[in-house]
mmCIF file of C-alpha atoms and ligand atoms in Angstrom:
data_model
loop_
_atom_site.group_PDB
_atom_site.id
_atom_site.type_symbol
_atom_site.label_atom_id
_atom_site.label_comp_id
_atom_site.label_asym_id
_atom_site.label_seq_id
_atom_site.Cartn_x
_atom_site.Cartn_y
_atom_site.Cartn_z
ATOM 1 C CA MET A 19 -22.949 18.116 -2.079
ATOM 2 C CA ILE A 20 -19.581 16.819 -0.867
ATOM 3 C CA ASP A 21 -17.891 18.891 1.858
ATOM 4 C CA TYR A 22 -14.341 18.405 0.559
ATOM 5 C CA ALA A 23 -12.618 19.933 3.607
ATOM 6 C CA ASN A 24 -14.261 17.471 5.994
ATOM 7 C CA GLU A 25 -15.113 14.642 3.644
ATOM 8 C CA PHE A 26 -13.639 11.941 5.892
ATOM 9 C CA GLU A 27 -15.317 13.098 9.089
ATOM 10 C CA GLY A 28 -16.753 10.103 10.951
ATOM 11 C CA LYS A 29 -14.660 7.620 8.916
ATOM 12 C CA LYS A 30 -12.578 5.051 10.768
ATOM 13 C CA VAL A 31 -9.362 4.123 9.000
ATOM 14 C CA LEU A 32 -6.567 1.548 9.365
ATOM 15 C CA ILE A 33 -3.357 1.974 7.344
ATOM 16 C CA THR A 34 -0.754 -0.776 7.596
ATOM 17 C CA GLY A 35 2.832 0.411 7.273
ATOM 18 C CA GLY A 36 1.600 3.880 8.201
ATOM 19 C CA SER A 37 4.639 4.883 10.242
ATOM 20 C CA ARG A 38 6.584 6.371 7.296
ATOM 21 C CA GLY A 39 6.616 6.789 3.504
ATOM 22 C CA ILE A 40 3.428 6.355 1.479
ATOM 23 C CA GLY A 41 1.496 5.028 4.495
ATOM 24 C CA ALA A 42 2.350 8.016 6.709
ATOM 25 C CA ALA A 43 1.503 10.496 3.922
ATOM 26 C CA THR A 44 -1.852 8.756 3.407
ATOM 27 C CA ALA A 45 -2.581 8.806 7.130
ATOM 28 C CA GLN A 46 -1.855 12.564 7.229
ATOM 29 C CA ARG A 47 -4.037 13.210 4.154
ATOM 30 C CA LEU A 48 -7.028 11.372 5.673
ATOM 31 C CA LEU A 49 -6.486 12.989 9.090
ATOM 32 C CA ASP A 50 -6.523 16.391 7.349
ATOM 33 C CA GLY A 51 -9.913 15.426 5.870
ATOM 34 C CA GLY A 52 -11.328 14.697 9.332
ATOM 35 C CA ALA A 53 -10.878 10.891 9.567
ATOM 36 C CA THR A 54 -10.027 8.957 12.723
ATOM 37 C CA VAL A 55 -6.895 7.019 11.790
ATOM 38 C CA ALA A 56 -4.900 4.112 13.206
ATOM 39 C CA VAL A 57 -1.528 3.266 11.675
ATOM 40 C CA SER A 58 0.341 0.013 12.203
ATOM 41 C CA ALA A 59 4.050 -0.817 11.897
ATOM 42 C CA ARG A 60 6.797 -2.548 13.857
ATOM 43 C CA SER A 61 8.044 0.822 15.121
ATOM 44 C CA ARG A 62 7.314 4.554 15.081
ATOM 45 C CA HIS A 63 9.409 6.791 12.845
ATOM 46 C CA GLU A 64 9.974 10.537 12.628
ATOM 47 C CA GLN A 65 7.194 10.866 10.018
ATOM 48 C CA THR A 66 4.579 8.887 11.967
ATOM 49 C CA PRO A 67 1.569 11.231 12.362
ATOM 50 C CA THR A 68 1.223 12.052 16.056
ATOM 51 C CA ASN A 69 -2.561 12.472 15.809
ATOM 52 C CA ALA A 70 -3.063 8.888 14.589
ATOM 53 C CA SER A 71 -3.366 5.917 16.967
ATOM 54 C CA PHE A 72 -0.277 3.710 16.706
ATOM 55 C CA ILE A 73 -0.630 -0.082 16.624
ATOM 56 C CA GLN A 74 2.640 -1.926 17.031
ATOM 57 C CA GLY A 75 2.894 -5.263 15.219
ATOM 58 C CA ASP A 76 4.636 -7.365 12.578
ATOM 59 C CA VAL A 77 2.111 -8.223 9.847
ATOM 60 C CA SER A 78 4.389 -10.775 8.154
ATOM 61 C CA THR A 79 3.072 -13.452 10.548
ATOM 62 C CA LEU A 80 -0.509 -14.714 10.958
ATOM 63 C CA ALA A 81 -0.498 -13.950 14.689
ATOM 64 C CA GLY A 82 0.923 -10.450 14.148
ATOM 65 C CA ALA A 83 -1.507 -9.555 11.334
ATOM 66 C CA THR A 84 -4.531 -10.858 13.263
ATOM 67 C CA ALA A 85 -3.496 -8.959 16.393
ATOM 68 C CA VAL A 86 -3.130 -5.699 14.399
ATOM 69 C CA ALA A 87 -6.627 -6.126 12.905
ATOM 70 C CA GLU A 88 -8.163 -6.918 16.306
ATOM 71 C CA GLU A 89 -6.467 -3.961 18.016
ATOM 72 C CA ALA A 90 -7.634 -1.643 15.217
ATOM 73 C CA LEU A 91 -11.257 -2.718 15.736
ATOM 74 C CA GLU A 92 -10.930 -2.212 19.465
ATOM 75 C CA THR A 93 -9.229 1.193 19.113
ATOM 76 C CA LEU A 94 -11.503 2.570 16.383
ATOM 77 C CA GLY A 95 -14.761 0.826 17.371
ATOM 78 C CA GLY A 96 -15.422 -0.264 13.761
ATOM 79 C CA LEU A 97 -13.870 0.279 10.340
ATOM 80 C CA ASP A 98 -14.790 2.089 7.111
ATOM 81 C CA ILE A 99 -11.468 2.289 5.254
ATOM 82 C CA LEU A 100 -8.533 -0.128 5.071
ATOM 83 C CA VAL A 101 -5.279 0.626 3.254
ATOM 84 C CA ASN A 102 -3.068 -2.464 2.948
ATOM 85 C CA ASN A 103 0.119 -0.523 2.330
ATOM 86 C CA VAL A 104 2.815 -2.713 3.922
ATOM 87 C CA GLY A 105 5.359 -4.011 1.454
ATOM 88 C CA ALA A 106 9.108 -4.471 1.305
ATOM 89 C CA THR A 107 11.805 -5.868 -0.905
ATOM 90 C CA THR A 108 15.529 -6.156 -1.446
ATOM 91 C CA PRO A 109 16.751 -6.404 -5.045
ATOM 92 C CA ILE A 110 18.532 -9.702 -5.747
ATOM 93 C CA LEU A 111 20.713 -9.747 -8.853
ATOM 94 C CA PRO A 112 21.045 -11.307 -11.377
ATOM 95 C CA GLY A 113 17.596 -12.841 -10.882
ATOM 96 C CA ILE A 114 15.610 -16.040 -10.344
ATOM 97 C CA GLU A 115 18.609 -18.365 -10.006
ATOM 98 C CA SER A 116 19.983 -16.368 -7.074
ATOM 99 C CA ILE A 117 16.734 -15.971 -5.109
ATOM 100 C CA SER A 118 16.586 -18.539 -2.292
ATOM 101 C CA ASP A 119 13.498 -20.491 -1.295
ATOM 102 C CA GLU A 120 13.385 -18.503 1.926
ATOM 103 C CA GLU A 121 13.483 -15.185 0.034
ATOM 104 C CA TRP A 122 10.534 -16.191 -2.190
ATOM 105 C CA ILE A 123 8.484 -17.119 0.897
ATOM 106 C CA GLU A 124 9.473 -13.955 2.798
ATOM 107 C CA SER A 125 8.383 -11.811 -0.146
ATOM 108 C CA LEU A 126 5.019 -13.583 -0.348
ATOM 109 C CA LEU A 127 4.477 -13.175 3.399
ATOM 110 C CA ILE A 128 5.158 -9.442 3.562
ATOM 111 C CA ASN A 129 3.832 -8.311 0.163
ATOM 112 C CA PHE A 130 0.820 -10.608 -0.216
ATOM 113 C CA MET A 131 -0.200 -12.627 2.852
ATOM 114 C CA SER A 132 -0.005 -9.555 5.107
ATOM 115 C CA ALA A 133 -2.945 -8.029 3.202
ATOM 116 C CA VAL A 134 -4.910 -11.301 3.160
ATOM 117 C CA ARG A 135 -4.419 -11.823 6.891
ATOM 118 C CA VAL A 136 -5.112 -8.239 8.013
ATOM 119 C CA THR A 137 -8.214 -7.957 5.818
ATOM 120 C CA LYS A 138 -9.981 -11.192 6.847
ATOM 121 C CA PRO A 139 -10.887 -10.295 10.462
ATOM 122 C CA LEU A 140 -11.908 -6.794 9.321
ATOM 123 C CA LEU A 141 -14.461 -7.884 6.708
ATOM 124 C CA PRO A 142 -17.520 -8.025 9.011
ATOM 125 C CA ALA A 143 -16.862 -4.402 10.088
ATOM 126 C CA LEU A 144 -16.264 -3.254 6.500
ATOM 127 C CA ARG A 145 -19.515 -4.948 5.386
ATOM 128 C CA ARG A 146 -21.370 -3.112 8.167
ATOM 129 C CA SER A 147 -19.947 0.249 7.069
ATOM 130 C CA ARG A 148 -22.174 2.193 4.697
ATOM 131 C CA SER A 149 -19.123 3.198 2.644
ATOM 132 C CA GLY A 150 -16.557 0.431 3.091
ATOM 133 C CA ALA A 151 -13.436 0.811 0.960
ATOM 134 C CA ILE A 152 -10.144 -1.054 0.679
ATOM 135 C CA VAL A 153 -7.046 0.036 -1.222
ATOM 136 C CA ASN A 154 -4.187 -2.423 -1.679
ATOM 137 C CA ILE A 155 -0.786 -0.990 -2.624
ATOM 138 C CA SER A 156 0.812 -2.942 -5.420
ATOM 139 C CA ALA A 157 3.554 -2.686 -8.063
ATOM 140 C CA GLY A 158 2.637 -5.944 -9.783
ATOM 141 C CA GLY A 159 1.001 -4.129 -12.677
ATOM 142 C CA LEU A 160 4.485 -2.983 -13.636
ATOM 143 C CA LEU A 161 5.652 -6.549 -14.371
ATOM 144 C CA PRO A 162 8.096 -7.833 -15.574
ATOM 145 C CA PHE A 163 10.658 -7.358 -12.805
ATOM 146 C CA HIS A 164 13.211 -9.704 -14.354
ATOM 147 C CA GLY A 165 16.844 -9.396 -13.345
ATOM 148 C CA PHE A 166 16.385 -8.112 -9.802
ATOM 149 C CA LEU A 167 12.890 -8.204 -8.273
ATOM 150 C CA ALA A 168 11.171 -11.362 -9.521
ATOM 151 C CA HIS A 169 10.217 -12.396 -5.968
ATOM 152 C CA TYR A 170 8.647 -8.971 -5.295
ATOM 153 C CA GLY A 171 6.823 -8.848 -8.652
ATOM 154 C CA ALA A 172 5.353 -12.317 -8.163
ATOM 155 C CA ALA A 173 4.074 -11.488 -4.664
ATOM 156 C CA LYS A 174 2.546 -8.196 -5.834
ATOM 157 C CA ALA A 175 0.954 -9.993 -8.808
ATOM 158 C CA ALA A 176 -0.719 -12.335 -6.294
ATOM 159 C CA LEU A 177 -1.980 -9.239 -4.469
ATOM 160 C CA ASP A 178 -3.407 -7.918 -7.753
ATOM 161 C CA SER A 179 -5.343 -11.133 -8.352
ATOM 162 C CA TYR A 180 -6.569 -11.224 -4.734
ATOM 163 C CA THR A 181 -7.754 -7.605 -5.088
ATOM 164 C CA GLY A 182 -9.830 -8.537 -8.138
ATOM 165 C CA SER A 183 -11.425 -11.471 -6.304
ATOM 166 C CA SER A 184 -12.093 -9.286 -3.242
ATOM 167 C CA ALA A 185 -13.705 -6.572 -5.372
ATOM 168 C CA GLY A 186 -16.038 -9.103 -6.986
ATOM 169 C CA GLU A 187 -16.996 -10.797 -3.720
ATOM 170 C CA LEU A 188 -17.499 -7.604 -1.702
ATOM 171 C CA ALA A 189 -19.319 -5.542 -4.346
ATOM 172 C CA PRO A 190 -22.792 -6.859 -3.349
ATOM 173 C CA ALA A 191 -22.120 -5.508 0.174
ATOM 174 C CA GLY A 192 -21.147 -2.111 -1.261
ATOM 175 C CA VAL A 193 -17.500 -2.498 -0.241
ATOM 176 C CA ARG A 194 -15.193 -1.169 -2.974
ATOM 177 C CA VAL A 195 -11.703 -2.639 -3.427
ATOM 178 C CA ASN A 196 -9.049 -1.005 -5.583
ATOM 179 C CA LEU A 197 -5.336 -1.246 -6.282
ATOM 180 C CA VAL A 198 -2.888 1.617 -6.441
ATOM 181 C CA THR A 199 0.345 0.891 -8.293
ATOM 182 C CA PRO A 200 2.978 3.504 -7.460
ATOM 183 C CA GLY A 201 5.931 4.082 -9.766
ATOM 184 C CA ALA A 202 9.292 5.209 -8.344
ATOM 185 C CA ILE A 203 8.359 7.177 -5.213
ATOM 186 C CA ALA A 204 10.784 9.009 -2.900
ATOM 187 C CA THR A 205 10.489 7.166 0.437
ATOM 188 C CA GLU A 206 13.077 5.644 2.754
ATOM 189 C CA GLY A 207 12.173 2.101 1.678
ATOM 190 C CA GLY A 208 12.044 2.975 -2.026
ATOM 191 C CA ASP A 209 15.287 4.973 -1.954
ATOM 192 C CA ASP A 210 17.208 2.201 -0.147
ATOM 193 C CA GLY A 211 16.080 -0.389 -2.714
ATOM 194 C CA ARG A 212 16.990 1.816 -5.669
ATOM 195 C CA LYS A 213 20.477 2.524 -4.265
ATOM 196 C CA LEU A 214 21.155 -1.209 -3.947
ATOM 197 C CA LEU A 215 19.775 -1.836 -7.408
ATOM 198 C CA ALA A 216 21.785 0.925 -9.103
ATOM 199 C CA THR A 217 24.981 -0.258 -7.392
ATOM 200 C CA GLY A 218 24.308 -3.860 -8.470
ATOM 201 C CA MET A 219 23.668 -2.759 -12.065
ATOM 202 C CA GLY A 220 26.707 -0.445 -12.127
ATOM 203 C CA ILE A 221 24.612 2.651 -12.973
ATOM 204 C CA THR A 222 23.518 5.785 -11.094
ATOM 205 C CA VAL A 223 20.177 6.063 -9.307
ATOM 206 C CA GLU A 224 19.255 8.888 -11.742
ATOM 207 C CA GLN A 225 19.772 6.525 -14.687
ATOM 208 C CA LEU A 226 17.068 4.266 -13.242
ATOM 209 C CA PHE A 227 14.530 7.054 -13.852
ATOM 210 C CA GLY A 228 15.397 7.562 -17.517
ATOM 211 C CA GLY A 229 12.276 5.754 -18.718
ATOM 212 C CA ILE A 230 9.762 7.803 -16.724
ATOM 213 C CA PRO A 231 7.790 9.982 -19.178
ATOM 214 C CA LEU A 232 7.303 12.808 -16.604
ATOM 215 C CA ARG A 233 11.113 12.757 -16.071
ATOM 216 C CA ARG A 234 11.044 12.698 -12.270
ATOM 217 C CA ILE A 235 10.465 10.487 -9.261
ATOM 218 C CA GLY A 236 7.071 10.827 -7.503
ATOM 219 C CA THR A 237 6.235 11.904 -3.946
ATOM 220 C CA ALA A 238 4.434 9.992 -1.211
ATOM 221 C CA GLN A 239 1.852 12.812 -1.175
ATOM 222 C CA GLU A 240 1.012 12.155 -4.839
ATOM 223 C CA ILE A 241 0.189 8.531 -3.986
ATOM 224 C CA ALA A 242 -1.720 9.611 -0.856
ATOM 225 C CA GLU A 243 -3.890 11.935 -2.959
ATOM 226 C CA THR A 244 -4.887 9.068 -5.252
ATOM 227 C CA ILE A 245 -5.670 6.796 -2.308
ATOM 228 C CA ALA A 246 -7.728 9.566 -0.673
ATOM 229 C CA PHE A 247 -9.778 9.909 -3.863
ATOM 230 C CA LEU A 248 -10.359 6.151 -4.153
ATOM 231 C CA VAL A 249 -11.594 5.726 -0.565
ATOM 232 C CA SER A 250 -13.793 8.833 -0.775
ATOM 233 C CA ASP A 251 -17.416 9.043 -1.898
ATOM 234 C CA ARG A 252 -16.120 10.812 -5.021
ATOM 235 C CA ALA A 253 -15.024 7.371 -6.258
ATOM 236 C CA SER A 254 -18.318 5.665 -5.342
ATOM 237 C CA TYR A 255 -18.601 3.908 -8.742
ATOM 238 C CA ILE A 256 -14.993 2.695 -8.952
ATOM 239 C CA THR A 257 -14.053 -0.817 -7.820
ATOM 240 C CA GLY A 258 -11.770 -3.653 -8.926
ATOM 241 C CA HIS A 259 -9.398 -1.360 -10.805
ATOM 242 C CA ASP A 260 -5.594 -0.942 -10.824
ATOM 243 C CA HIS A 261 -4.691 2.764 -10.676
ATOM 244 C CA PHE A 262 -1.202 3.551 -11.996
ATOM 245 C CA VAL A 263 0.498 6.570 -10.386
ATOM 246 C CA THR A 264 3.813 6.243 -12.182
ATOM 247 C CA GLY A 265 4.513 9.472 -14.059
ATOM 248 C CA GLY A 266 3.385 7.601 -17.160
ATOM 249 C CA PHE A 267 5.788 4.659 -16.716
ATOM 250 C CA GLY A 268 4.239 1.339 -17.801
ATOM 251 C CA ASP A 269 1.179 3.250 -18.960
ATOM 252 C CA LEU A 270 -0.017 4.872 -22.175
ATOM 253 C CA ALA A 271 2.804 7.422 -22.312
HETATM 254 N N1 NAP B 26 8.499 3.753 -2.802
HETATM 255 C C1 NAP B 26 8.361 3.224 -4.012
HETATM 256 O O1 NAP B 26 9.075 3.595 -4.950
HETATM 257 C C2 NAP B 26 7.302 2.166 -4.252
HETATM 258 C C3 NAP B 26 7.077 1.758 -5.590
HETATM 259 C C4 NAP B 26 6.107 0.791 -5.850
HETATM 260 C C5 NAP B 26 5.383 0.248 -4.803
HETATM 261 N N2 NAP B 26 5.620 0.643 -3.530
HETATM 262 C C6 NAP B 26 4.838 0.019 -2.450
HETATM 263 O O2 NAP B 26 4.284 1.038 -1.635
HETATM 264 C C7 NAP B 26 4.154 0.543 -0.290
HETATM 265 C C8 NAP B 26 4.804 1.515 0.691
HETATM 266 O O3 NAP B 26 6.156 1.672 0.310
HETATM 267 P P1 NAP B 26 7.116 2.788 0.951
HETATM 268 O O4 NAP B 26 8.098 3.105 -0.096
HETATM 269 O O5 NAP B 26 6.320 3.855 1.595
HETATM 270 O O6 NAP B 26 7.858 1.876 2.072
HETATM 271 P P2 NAP B 26 8.694 2.257 3.379
HETATM 272 O O7 NAP B 26 9.166 3.670 3.345
HETATM 273 O O8 NAP B 26 9.720 1.184 3.517
HETATM 274 O O9 NAP B 26 7.597 2.085 4.545
HETATM 275 C C9 NAP B 26 7.102 0.800 4.806
HETATM 276 C C10 NAP B 26 6.178 0.833 5.994
HETATM 277 O O10 NAP B 26 5.779 -0.525 6.307
HETATM 278 C C11 NAP B 26 6.193 -0.855 7.642
HETATM 279 N N3 NAP B 26 6.575 -2.281 7.660
HETATM 280 C C12 NAP B 26 7.555 -2.879 6.933
HETATM 281 N N4 NAP B 26 7.619 -4.192 7.235
HETATM 282 C C13 NAP B 26 6.657 -4.427 8.169
HETATM 283 C C14 NAP B 26 6.225 -5.571 8.874
HETATM 284 N N5 NAP B 26 6.812 -6.775 8.707
HETATM 285 N N6 NAP B 26 5.190 -5.462 9.747
HETATM 286 C C15 NAP B 26 4.608 -4.262 9.964
HETATM 287 N N7 NAP B 26 4.950 -3.125 9.312
HETATM 288 C C16 NAP B 26 5.988 -3.220 8.437
HETATM 289 C C17 NAP B 26 7.353 0.107 7.954
HETATM 290 O O11 NAP B 26 7.532 0.353 9.339
HETATM 291 P P3 NAP B 26 8.495 -0.601 10.241
HETATM 292 O O12 NAP B 26 9.717 -0.898 9.427
HETATM 293 O O13 NAP B 26 8.779 0.213 11.476
HETATM 294 O O14 NAP B 26 7.693 -1.823 10.540
HETATM 295 C C18 NAP B 26 6.828 1.371 7.267
HETATM 296 O O15 NAP B 26 5.837 2.000 8.063
HETATM 297 C C19 NAP B 26 4.754 -0.860 -0.283
HETATM 298 O O16 NAP B 26 3.735 -1.820 -0.443
HETATM 299 C C20 NAP B 26 5.659 -0.846 -1.516
HETATM 300 O O17 NAP B 26 5.848 -2.153 -2.027
HETATM 301 C C21 NAP B 26 6.570 1.593 -3.222
#
């Protein structure tokens, strides 16, 4: 029988980019379920859960990502759950011809290599856990991103492929690896990007949501709930899958 109220008791969790937005909501959801949580970011924000350990670091560099992973192991004394949530982008219109070499590399570093570099030093601990689980936060499944976010889409698509390889390689050790692909979610990062995009396209932010079958933007808590399910024992037979939480956008609807 699963004790749903305390289902994460005894679980040690690291969430990158957990100081605000989807990461902070996920940290709060797992804390509410009894987990011990560390969040990493470059700085604390108003939404950063006060009952989580805070690890300061920039995961867009190898040294920064490695230091975050090492401090998490030291702080938590092991690891059961890793959420590679960090990601960022700035829309660049009209598309591939205007994206500089530097911008392509920056997007790969923050949206893809951050997950690769944070995960690697944590794998021995996750293999030792009896219920190791990783969730990588994507958007790549919503490709194409032509006209404004090609650099972001390409980096997230690399993350999708890496997640599949990780799931296959870690399955024999019982470590499950899944992707969550959020749709348009109300967060500071998401809202800033959409404002820039709407301005560049000469439309309103509301017009950007016209194609969402559920006719609204999502909340960080709705993504957190999906992540909580995937890292829980309730999802013990689910690995290597991309879970769309998009209000139906890009999906069957
Ligand atoms: N919101 C959406 O509509 C949406 C849609 C699809 C996918 N996603 C994905 O969901 C994830 C979370 O997005 P969000 O909207 O919650 O973003 P957000 O509100 O911008 O939060 C991003 C988090 O990452 C941290 N961060 C950013 N750059 C960092 C760096 N170089 N090193 C360390 N930490 C860094 C931020 O803190 P600091 O700035 O203090 O470091 C913050 O805690 C991202 O992977 C994003 O691509 C979001």
